mmCIF file of C-alpha atoms in Angstrom:
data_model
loop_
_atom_site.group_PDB
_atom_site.id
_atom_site.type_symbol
_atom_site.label_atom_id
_atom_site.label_comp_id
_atom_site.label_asym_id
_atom_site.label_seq_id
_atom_site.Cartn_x
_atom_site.Cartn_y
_atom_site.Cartn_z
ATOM 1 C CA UNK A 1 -13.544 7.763 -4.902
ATOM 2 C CA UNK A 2 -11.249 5.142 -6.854
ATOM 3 C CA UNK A 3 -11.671 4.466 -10.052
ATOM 4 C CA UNK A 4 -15.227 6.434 -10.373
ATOM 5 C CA UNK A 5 -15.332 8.972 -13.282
ATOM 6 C CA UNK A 6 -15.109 12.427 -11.621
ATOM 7 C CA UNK A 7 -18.434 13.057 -13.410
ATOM 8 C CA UNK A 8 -20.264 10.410 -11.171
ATOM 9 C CA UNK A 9 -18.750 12.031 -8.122
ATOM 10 C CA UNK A 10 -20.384 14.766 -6.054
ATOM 11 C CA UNK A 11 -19.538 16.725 -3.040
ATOM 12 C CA UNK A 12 -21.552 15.497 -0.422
ATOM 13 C CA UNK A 13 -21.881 19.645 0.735
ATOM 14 C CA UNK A 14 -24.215 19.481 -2.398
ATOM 15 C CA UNK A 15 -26.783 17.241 -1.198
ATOM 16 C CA UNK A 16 -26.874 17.699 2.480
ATOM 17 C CA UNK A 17 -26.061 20.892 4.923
ATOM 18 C CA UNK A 18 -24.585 19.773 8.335
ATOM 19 C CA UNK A 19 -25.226 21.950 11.420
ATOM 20 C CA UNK A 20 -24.336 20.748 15.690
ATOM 21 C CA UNK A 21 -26.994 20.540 17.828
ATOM 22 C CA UNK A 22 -27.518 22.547 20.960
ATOM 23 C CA UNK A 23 -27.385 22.016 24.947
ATOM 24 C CA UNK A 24 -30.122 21.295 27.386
ATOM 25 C CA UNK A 25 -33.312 20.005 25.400
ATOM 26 C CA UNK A 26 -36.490 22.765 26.690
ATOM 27 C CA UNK A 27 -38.173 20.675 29.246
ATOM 28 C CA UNK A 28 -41.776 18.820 27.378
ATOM 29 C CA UNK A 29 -42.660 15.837 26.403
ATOM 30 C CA UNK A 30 -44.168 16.779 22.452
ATOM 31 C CA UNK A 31 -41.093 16.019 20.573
ATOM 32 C CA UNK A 32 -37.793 13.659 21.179
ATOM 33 C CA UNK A 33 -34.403 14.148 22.283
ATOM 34 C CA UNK A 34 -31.498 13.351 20.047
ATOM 35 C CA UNK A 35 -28.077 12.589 21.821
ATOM 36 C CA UNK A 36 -25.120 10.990 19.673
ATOM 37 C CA UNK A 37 -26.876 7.363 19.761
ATOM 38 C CA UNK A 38 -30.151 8.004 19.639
ATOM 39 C CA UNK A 39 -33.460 9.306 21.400
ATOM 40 C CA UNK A 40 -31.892 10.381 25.304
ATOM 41 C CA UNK A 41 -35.153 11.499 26.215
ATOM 42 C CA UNK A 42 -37.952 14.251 25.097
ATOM 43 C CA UNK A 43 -37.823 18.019 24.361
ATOM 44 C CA UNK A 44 -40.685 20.640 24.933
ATOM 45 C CA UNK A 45 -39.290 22.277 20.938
ATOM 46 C CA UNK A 46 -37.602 21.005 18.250
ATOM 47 C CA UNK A 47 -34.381 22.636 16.216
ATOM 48 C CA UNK A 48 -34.576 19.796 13.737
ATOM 49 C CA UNK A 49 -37.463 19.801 10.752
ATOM 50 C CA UNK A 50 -38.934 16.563 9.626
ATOM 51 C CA UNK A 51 -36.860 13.868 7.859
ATOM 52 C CA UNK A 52 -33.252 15.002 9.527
ATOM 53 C CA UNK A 53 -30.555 12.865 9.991
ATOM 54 C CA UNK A 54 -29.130 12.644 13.280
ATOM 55 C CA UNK A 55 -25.480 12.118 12.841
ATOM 56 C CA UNK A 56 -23.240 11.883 16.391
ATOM 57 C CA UNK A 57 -20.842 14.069 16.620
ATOM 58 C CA UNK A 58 -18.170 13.268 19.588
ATOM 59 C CA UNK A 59 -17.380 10.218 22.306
ATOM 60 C CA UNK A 60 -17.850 6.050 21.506
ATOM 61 C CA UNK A 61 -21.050 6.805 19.034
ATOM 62 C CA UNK A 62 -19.087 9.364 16.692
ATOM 63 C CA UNK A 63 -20.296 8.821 13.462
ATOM 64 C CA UNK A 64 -23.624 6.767 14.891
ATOM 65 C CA UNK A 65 -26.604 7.817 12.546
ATOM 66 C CA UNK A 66 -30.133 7.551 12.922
ATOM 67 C CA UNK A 67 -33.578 9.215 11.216
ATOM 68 C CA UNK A 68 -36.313 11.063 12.792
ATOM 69 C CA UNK A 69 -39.580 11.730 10.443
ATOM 70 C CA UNK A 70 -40.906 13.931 12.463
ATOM 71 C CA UNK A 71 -39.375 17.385 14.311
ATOM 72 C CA UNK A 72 -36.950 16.771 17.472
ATOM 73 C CA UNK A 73 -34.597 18.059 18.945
ATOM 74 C CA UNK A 74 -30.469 17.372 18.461
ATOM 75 C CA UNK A 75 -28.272 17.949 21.515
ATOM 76 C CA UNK A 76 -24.737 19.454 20.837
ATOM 77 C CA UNK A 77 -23.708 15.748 20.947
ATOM 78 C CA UNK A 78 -24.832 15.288 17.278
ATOM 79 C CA UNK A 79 -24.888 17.035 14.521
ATOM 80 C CA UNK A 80 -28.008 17.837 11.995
ATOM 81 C CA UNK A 81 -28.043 16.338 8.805
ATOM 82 C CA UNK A 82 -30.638 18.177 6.427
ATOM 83 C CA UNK A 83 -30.987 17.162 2.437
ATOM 84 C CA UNK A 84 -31.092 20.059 0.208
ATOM 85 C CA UNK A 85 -33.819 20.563 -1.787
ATOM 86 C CA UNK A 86 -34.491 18.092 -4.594
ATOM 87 C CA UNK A 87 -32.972 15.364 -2.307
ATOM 88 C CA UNK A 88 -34.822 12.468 -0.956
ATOM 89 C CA UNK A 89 -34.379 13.013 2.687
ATOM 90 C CA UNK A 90 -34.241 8.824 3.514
ATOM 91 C CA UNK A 91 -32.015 8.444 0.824
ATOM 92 C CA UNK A 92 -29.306 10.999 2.664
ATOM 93 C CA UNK A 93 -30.089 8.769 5.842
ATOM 94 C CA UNK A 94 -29.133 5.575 3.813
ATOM 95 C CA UNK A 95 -26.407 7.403 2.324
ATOM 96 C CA UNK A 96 -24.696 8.382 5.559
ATOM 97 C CA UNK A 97 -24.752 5.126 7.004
ATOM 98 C CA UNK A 98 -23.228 3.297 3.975
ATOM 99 C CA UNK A 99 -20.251 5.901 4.275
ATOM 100 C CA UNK A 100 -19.203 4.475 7.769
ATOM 101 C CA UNK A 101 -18.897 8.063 9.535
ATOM 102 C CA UNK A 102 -17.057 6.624 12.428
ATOM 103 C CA UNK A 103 -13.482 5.942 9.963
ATOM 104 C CA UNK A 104 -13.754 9.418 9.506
ATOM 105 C CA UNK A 105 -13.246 10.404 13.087
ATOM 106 C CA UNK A 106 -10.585 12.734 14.246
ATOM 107 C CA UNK A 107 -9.053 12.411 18.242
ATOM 108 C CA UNK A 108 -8.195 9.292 20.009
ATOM 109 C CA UNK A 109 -9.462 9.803 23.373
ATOM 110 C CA UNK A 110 -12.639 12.298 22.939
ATOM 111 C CA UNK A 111 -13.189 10.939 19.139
ATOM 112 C CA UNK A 112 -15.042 13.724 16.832
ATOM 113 C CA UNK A 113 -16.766 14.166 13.783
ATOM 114 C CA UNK A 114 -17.109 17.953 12.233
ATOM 115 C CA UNK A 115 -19.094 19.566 9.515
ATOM 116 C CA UNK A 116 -15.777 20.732 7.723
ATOM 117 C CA UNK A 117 -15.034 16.545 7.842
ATOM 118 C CA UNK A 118 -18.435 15.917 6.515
ATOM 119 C CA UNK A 119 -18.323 18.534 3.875
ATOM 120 C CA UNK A 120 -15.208 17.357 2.180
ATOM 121 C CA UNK A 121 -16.138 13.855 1.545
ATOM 122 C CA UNK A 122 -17.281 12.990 -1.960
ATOM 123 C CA UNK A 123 -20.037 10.138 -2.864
ATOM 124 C CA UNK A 124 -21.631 8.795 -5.853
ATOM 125 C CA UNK A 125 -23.923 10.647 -7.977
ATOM 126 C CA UNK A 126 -27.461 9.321 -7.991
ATOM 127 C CA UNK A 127 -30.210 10.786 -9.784
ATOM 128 C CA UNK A 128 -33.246 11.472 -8.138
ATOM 129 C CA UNK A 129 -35.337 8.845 -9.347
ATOM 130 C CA UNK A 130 -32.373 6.493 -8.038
ATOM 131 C CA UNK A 131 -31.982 8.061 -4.747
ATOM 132 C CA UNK A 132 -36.144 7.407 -4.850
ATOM 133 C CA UNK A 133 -36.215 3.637 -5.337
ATOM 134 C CA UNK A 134 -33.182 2.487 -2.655
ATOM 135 C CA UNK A 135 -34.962 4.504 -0.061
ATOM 136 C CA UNK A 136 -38.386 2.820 -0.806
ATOM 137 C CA UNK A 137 -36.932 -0.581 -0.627
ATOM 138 C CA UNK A 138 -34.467 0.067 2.058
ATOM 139 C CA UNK A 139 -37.295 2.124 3.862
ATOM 140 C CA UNK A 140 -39.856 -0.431 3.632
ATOM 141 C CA UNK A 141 -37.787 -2.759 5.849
ATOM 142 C CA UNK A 142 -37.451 -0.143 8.246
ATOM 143 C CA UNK A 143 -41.155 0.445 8.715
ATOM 144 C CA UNK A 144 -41.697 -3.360 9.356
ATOM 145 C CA UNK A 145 -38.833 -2.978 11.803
ATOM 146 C CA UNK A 146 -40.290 -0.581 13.622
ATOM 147 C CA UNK A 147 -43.508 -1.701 13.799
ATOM 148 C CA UNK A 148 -42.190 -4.768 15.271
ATOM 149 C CA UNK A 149 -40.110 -2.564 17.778
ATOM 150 C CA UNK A 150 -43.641 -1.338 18.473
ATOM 151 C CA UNK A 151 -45.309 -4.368 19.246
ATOM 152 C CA UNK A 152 -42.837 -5.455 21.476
ATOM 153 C CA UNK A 153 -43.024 -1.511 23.306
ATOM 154 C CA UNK A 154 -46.908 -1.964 24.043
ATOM 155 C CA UNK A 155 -46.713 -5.631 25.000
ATOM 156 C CA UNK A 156 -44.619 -4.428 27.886
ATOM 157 C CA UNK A 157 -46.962 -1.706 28.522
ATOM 158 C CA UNK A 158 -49.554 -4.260 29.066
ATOM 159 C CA UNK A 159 -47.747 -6.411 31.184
ATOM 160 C CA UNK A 160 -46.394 -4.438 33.378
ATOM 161 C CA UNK A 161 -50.126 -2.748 33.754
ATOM 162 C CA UNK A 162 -51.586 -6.173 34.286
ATOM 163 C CA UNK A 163 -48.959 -6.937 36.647
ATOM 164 C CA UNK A 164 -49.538 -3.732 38.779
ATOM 165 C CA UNK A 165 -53.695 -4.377 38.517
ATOM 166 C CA UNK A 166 -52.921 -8.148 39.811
ATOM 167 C CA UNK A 167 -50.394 -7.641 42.109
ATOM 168 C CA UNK A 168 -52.820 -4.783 43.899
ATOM 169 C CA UNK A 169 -55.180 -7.017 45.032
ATOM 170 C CA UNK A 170 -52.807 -9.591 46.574
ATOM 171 C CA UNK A 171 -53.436 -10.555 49.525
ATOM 172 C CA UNK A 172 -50.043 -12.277 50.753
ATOM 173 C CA UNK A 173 -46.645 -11.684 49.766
ATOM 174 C CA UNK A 174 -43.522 -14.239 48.688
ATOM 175 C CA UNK A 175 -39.629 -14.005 48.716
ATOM 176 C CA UNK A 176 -38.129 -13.485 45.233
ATOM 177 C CA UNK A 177 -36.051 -16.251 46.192
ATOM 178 C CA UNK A 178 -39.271 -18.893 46.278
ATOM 179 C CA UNK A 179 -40.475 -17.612 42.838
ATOM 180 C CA UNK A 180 -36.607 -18.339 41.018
ATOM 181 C CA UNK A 181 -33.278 -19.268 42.161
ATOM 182 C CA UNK A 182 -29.862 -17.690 40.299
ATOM 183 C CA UNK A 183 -28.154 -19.711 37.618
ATOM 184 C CA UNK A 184 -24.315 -20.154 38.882
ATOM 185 C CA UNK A 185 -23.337 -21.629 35.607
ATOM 186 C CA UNK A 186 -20.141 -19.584 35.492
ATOM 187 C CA UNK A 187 -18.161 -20.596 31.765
ATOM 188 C CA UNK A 188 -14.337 -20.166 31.413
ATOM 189 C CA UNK A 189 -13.370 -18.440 27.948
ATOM 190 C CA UNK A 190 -12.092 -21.516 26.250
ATOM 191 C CA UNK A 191 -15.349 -23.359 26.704
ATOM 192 C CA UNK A 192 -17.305 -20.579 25.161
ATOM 193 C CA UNK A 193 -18.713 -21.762 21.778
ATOM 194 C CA UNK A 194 -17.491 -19.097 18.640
ATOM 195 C CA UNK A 195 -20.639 -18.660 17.123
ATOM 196 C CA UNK A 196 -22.770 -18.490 20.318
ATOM 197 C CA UNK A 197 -24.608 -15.974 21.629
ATOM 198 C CA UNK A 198 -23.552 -12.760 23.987
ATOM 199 C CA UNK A 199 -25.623 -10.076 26.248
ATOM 200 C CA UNK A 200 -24.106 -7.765 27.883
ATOM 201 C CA UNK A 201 -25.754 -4.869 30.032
ATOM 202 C CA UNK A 202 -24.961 -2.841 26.725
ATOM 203 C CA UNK A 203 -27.556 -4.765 24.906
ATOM 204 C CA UNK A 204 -30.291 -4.639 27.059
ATOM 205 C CA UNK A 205 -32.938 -1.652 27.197
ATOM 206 C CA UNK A 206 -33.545 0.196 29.758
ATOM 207 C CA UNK A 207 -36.878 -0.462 30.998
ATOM 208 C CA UNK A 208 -37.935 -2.983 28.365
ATOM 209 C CA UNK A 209 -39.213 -6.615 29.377
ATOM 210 C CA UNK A 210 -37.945 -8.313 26.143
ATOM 211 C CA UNK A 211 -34.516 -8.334 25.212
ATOM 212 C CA UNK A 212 -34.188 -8.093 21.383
ATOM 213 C CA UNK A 213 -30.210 -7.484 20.968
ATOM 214 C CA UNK A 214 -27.518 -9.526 21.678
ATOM 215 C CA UNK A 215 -24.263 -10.179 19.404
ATOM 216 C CA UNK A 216 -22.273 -13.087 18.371
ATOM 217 C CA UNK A 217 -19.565 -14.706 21.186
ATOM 218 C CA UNK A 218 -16.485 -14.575 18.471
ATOM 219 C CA UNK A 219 -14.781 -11.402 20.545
ATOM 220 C CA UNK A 220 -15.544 -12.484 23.699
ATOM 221 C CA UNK A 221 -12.203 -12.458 25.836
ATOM 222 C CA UNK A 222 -13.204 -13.684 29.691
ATOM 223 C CA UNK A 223 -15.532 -15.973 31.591
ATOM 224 C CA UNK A 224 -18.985 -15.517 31.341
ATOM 225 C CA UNK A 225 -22.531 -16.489 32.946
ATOM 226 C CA UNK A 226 -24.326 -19.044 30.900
ATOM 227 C CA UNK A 227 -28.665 -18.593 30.718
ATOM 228 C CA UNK A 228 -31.168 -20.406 28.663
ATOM 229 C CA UNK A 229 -34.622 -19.146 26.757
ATOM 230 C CA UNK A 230 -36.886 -18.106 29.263
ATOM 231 C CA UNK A 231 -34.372 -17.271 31.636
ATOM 232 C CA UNK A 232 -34.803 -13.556 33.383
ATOM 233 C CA UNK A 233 -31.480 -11.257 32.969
ATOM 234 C CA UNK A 234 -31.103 -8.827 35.861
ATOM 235 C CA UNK A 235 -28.399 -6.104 35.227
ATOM 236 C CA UNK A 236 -27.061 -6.183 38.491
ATOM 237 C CA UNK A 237 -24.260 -3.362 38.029
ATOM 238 C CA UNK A 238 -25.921 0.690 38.881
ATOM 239 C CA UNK A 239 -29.344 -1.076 38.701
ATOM 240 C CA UNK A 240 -31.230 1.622 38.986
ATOM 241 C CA UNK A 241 -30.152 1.763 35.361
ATOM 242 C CA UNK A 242 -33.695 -0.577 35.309
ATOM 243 C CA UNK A 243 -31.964 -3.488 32.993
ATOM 244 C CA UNK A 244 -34.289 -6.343 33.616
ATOM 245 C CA UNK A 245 -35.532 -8.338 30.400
ATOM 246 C CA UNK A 246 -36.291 -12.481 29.395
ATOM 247 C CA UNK A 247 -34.114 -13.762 27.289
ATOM 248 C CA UNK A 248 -35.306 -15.376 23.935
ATOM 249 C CA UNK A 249 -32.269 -16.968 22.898
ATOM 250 C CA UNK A 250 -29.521 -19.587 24.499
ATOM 251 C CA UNK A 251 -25.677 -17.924 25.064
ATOM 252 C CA UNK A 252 -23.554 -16.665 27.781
ATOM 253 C CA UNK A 253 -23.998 -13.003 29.573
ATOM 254 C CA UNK A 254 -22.109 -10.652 31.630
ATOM 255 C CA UNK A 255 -21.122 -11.398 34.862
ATOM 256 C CA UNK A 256 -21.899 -8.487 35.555
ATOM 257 C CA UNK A 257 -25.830 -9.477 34.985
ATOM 258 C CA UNK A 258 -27.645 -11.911 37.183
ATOM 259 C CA UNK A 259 -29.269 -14.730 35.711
ATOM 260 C CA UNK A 260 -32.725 -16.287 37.496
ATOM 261 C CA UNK A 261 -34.297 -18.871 36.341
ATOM 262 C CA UNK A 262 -37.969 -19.417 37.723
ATOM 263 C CA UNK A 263 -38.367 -22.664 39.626
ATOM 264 C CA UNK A 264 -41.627 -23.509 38.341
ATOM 265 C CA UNK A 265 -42.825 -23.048 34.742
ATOM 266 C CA UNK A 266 -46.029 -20.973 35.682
ATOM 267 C CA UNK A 267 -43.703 -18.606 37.657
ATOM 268 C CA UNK A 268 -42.417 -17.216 34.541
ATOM 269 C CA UNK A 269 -44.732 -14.447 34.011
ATOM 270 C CA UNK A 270 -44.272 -13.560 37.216
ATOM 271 C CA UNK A 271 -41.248 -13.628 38.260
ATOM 272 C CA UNK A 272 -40.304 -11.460 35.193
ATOM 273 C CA UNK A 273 -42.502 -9.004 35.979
ATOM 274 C CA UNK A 274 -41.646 -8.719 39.627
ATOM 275 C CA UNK A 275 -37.787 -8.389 38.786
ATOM 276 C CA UNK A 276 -38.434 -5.591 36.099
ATOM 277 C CA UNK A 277 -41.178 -3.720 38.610
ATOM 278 C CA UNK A 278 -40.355 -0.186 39.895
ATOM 279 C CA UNK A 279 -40.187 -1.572 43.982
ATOM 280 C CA UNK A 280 -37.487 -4.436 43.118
ATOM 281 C CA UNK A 281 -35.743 -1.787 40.862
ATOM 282 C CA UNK A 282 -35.435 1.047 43.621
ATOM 283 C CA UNK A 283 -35.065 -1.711 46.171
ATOM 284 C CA UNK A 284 -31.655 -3.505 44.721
ATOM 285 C CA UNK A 285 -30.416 0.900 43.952
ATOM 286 C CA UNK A 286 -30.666 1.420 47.381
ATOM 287 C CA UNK A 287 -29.168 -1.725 48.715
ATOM 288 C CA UNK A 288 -26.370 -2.147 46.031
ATOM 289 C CA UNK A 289 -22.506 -2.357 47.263
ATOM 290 C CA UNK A 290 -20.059 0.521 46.512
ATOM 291 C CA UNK A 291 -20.730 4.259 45.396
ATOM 292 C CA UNK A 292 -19.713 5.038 42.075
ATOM 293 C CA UNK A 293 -20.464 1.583 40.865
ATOM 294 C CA UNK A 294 -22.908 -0.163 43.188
ATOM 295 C CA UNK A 295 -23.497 -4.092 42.676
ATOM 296 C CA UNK A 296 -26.721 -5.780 43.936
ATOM 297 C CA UNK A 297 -26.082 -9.167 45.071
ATOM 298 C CA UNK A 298 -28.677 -11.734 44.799
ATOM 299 C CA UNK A 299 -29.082 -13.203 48.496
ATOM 300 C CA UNK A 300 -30.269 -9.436 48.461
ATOM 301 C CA UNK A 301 -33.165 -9.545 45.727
ATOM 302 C CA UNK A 302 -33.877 -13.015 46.970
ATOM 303 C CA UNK A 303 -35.098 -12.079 50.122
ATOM 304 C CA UNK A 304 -37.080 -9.175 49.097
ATOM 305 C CA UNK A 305 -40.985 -9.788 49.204
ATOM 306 C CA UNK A 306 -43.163 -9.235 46.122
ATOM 307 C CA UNK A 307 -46.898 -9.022 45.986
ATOM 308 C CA UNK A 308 -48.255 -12.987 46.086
ATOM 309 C CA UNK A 309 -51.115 -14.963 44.476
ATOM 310 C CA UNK A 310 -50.817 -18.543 43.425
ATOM 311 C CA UNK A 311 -54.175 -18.525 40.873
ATOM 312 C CA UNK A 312 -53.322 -14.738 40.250
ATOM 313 C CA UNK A 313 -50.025 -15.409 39.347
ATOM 314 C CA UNK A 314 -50.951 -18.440 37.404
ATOM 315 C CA UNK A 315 -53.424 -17.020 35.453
ATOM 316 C CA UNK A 316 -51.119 -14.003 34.700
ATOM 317 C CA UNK A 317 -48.303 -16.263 33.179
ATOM 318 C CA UNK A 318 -50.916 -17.614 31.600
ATOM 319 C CA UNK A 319 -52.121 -14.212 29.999
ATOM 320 C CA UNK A 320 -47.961 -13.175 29.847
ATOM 321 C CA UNK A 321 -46.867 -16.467 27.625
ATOM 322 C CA UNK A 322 -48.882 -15.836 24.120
ATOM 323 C CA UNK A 323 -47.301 -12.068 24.130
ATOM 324 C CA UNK A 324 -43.607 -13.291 24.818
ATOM 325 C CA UNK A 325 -43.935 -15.820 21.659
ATOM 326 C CA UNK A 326 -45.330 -12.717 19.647
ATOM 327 C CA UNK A 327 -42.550 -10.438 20.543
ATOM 328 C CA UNK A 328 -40.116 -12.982 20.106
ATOM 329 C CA UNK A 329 -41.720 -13.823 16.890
ATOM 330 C CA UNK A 330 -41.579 -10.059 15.388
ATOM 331 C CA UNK A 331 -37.845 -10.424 17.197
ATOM 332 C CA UNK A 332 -36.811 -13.017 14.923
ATOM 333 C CA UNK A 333 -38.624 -11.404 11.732
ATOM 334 C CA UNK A 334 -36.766 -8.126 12.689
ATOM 335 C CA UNK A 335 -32.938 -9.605 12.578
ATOM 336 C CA UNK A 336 -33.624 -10.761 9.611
ATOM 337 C CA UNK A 337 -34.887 -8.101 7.516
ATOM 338 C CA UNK A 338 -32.303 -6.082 9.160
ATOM 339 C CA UNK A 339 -29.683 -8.547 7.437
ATOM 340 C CA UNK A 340 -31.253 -7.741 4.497
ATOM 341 C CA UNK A 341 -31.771 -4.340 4.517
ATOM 342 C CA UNK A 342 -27.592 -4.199 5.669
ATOM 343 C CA UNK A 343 -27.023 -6.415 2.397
ATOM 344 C CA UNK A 344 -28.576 -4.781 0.259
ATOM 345 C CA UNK A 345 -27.468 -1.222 1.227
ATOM 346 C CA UNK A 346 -24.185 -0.806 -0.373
ATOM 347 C CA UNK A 347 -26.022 -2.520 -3.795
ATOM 348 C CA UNK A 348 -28.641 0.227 -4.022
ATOM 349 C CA UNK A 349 -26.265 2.999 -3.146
ATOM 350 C CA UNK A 350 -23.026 1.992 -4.371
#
């Protein structure tokens, strides 16, 4: 490790023991599913104790890492990351993410990350005590993270519920196309601003309302779609991938996302809902162009009738507004403590 004593070295075999995952998750819903970037889905048994490290193990997320407190279960796409005892089991989270697996990787086309990899790399000693105090502080951000992320989860659960309860008792039905019109505001590459900002289908959820990631513009190489806050992003490429969300933020988007923009203010609520609803979702799958990777095309979704109430739907955007400015709110709040916790990770474990 450069210039540090050998003495304030250590094997990193000596504070964690690696093992790979395993196939086919047992079918159940108790515990989560662990693929190379994260939670795939959920698993009827776990072959991961509480507090592992998920590390990913082969493809574009080699060297990805994430936590899980509780038991889960690791497909044979990751690989188990498990602190010996006397090790603070965040800390070895923390740890593995300031080592920047992925630089580590072996392969250029299947990319792959092994235990025998893992277990020759050498870190910086830290006593327990040290190990104890980053992951509070780094930890602590994390919790507020993710009880943001939670807010934002059961917001959508309420929408979309109050959305289903309205739109059941409607007694006439509308065109997409009358409720909000697509933005054509198509933006060559040289007109794109450096430091705006980009979404592209890789950014948004699956099956989430609010979209909460999107990067800077700076590597942006073609033309994209321009949309504005409040604007609704439909993922119009395989969309029964379900990649509908509002957008919080001003930048530029894939073209291969569809950007609608309601034509009257109280249509908001609405509108959003309707586009991110199971029906439009399994409609614009079944209607999309090609086989291996379909397209929707708006004149499509524009034509396609949705469940109808003017009061109803007013009164919903009404109810829908206040709980888009809170999620956006605990958005904001989010990005930055993740700068934070980013900057000060490589000062509290050097």
């Amino acid at each position: 490790m450069g210039d540090v004593p050998e003495s304030d070295v250590v094997p990193l075999a000596e504070l964690v023991t690696f093992t790979n995952g395993r196939p086919h998750p047992p079918e159940g819903t108790g515990l989560p599913a662990y693929g190379a970037n994260g939670v795939i889905g959920t698993s009827g048994r776990g072959n991961a104790g509480p507090h592992a490290t998920v590390v990913g193990r082969v493809g574009s997320y080699c060297g990805a890492v994430h936590y899980s407190a509780g038991r889960c279960w690791v497909t044979d796409n990751a690989i188990i990351a498990t602190p010996r005892a006397g090790v603070n089991p965040r800390y070895v989270y923390y740890l593995l993410k300031r080592l920047d697996l992925n630089r580590f990787r072996i392969g250029s086309g299947q990319p792959l990350l092994t235990q025998e990899l893992l277990n020759r790399l050498t870190v910086r000693r830290m006593s327990r005590r040290e190990q104890d105090a980053a992951a509070s502080v780094l930890g602590a951000l994390d919790d507020k993270i993710a009880v943001n992320a939670r807010i934002a989860a059961l917001t959508d659960e309420l929408v979309r519920a109050r959305y289903r309860e309205v739109a059941s008792g409607a007694g006439a039905s509308v065109p997409l196309g009358e409720l909000g019109s697509l933005v054509r505001a198509h933006v060559p590459v040289e007109r794109i601003p450096r430091d705006g900002n980009y979404i592209a289908l890789e950014h948004m959820p699956r099956r989430r309302l609010w979209l909460s990631t999107w990067t800077g513009t700076s590597a942006v190489t073609s033309a994209k779609s321009a949309f504005e806050p409040g604007d609704v992003l439909f993922g119009k490429l395989r969309p029964y991938f379900h990649k509908v969300g509002l957008a919080f933020v001003e930048g530029v988007a894939s073209t291969d996302i569809l950007v609608v923009r309601p034509k009257r203010e109280e249509y908001r609520g609405w509108l959003l809902a309707a586009l991110a609803s199971d029906e439009v979702v399994s409609y614009a799958s079944a209607v999309g162009d090609g086989t291996r990777m379909p397209r929707v095309k708006w004149p499509d979704l524009a034509g396609y009738e949705v469940p109808w109430d003017e009061a109803g739907a007013r009164a919903f955007n009404a109810f829908v507004e206040p709980l888009a400015r809170r999620v956006r709110a605990a958005i904001v709040e989010s990005r930055t403590l993740a700068a934070l916790r980013d900057a000060l990770l490589p000062r509290l474990i050097p």
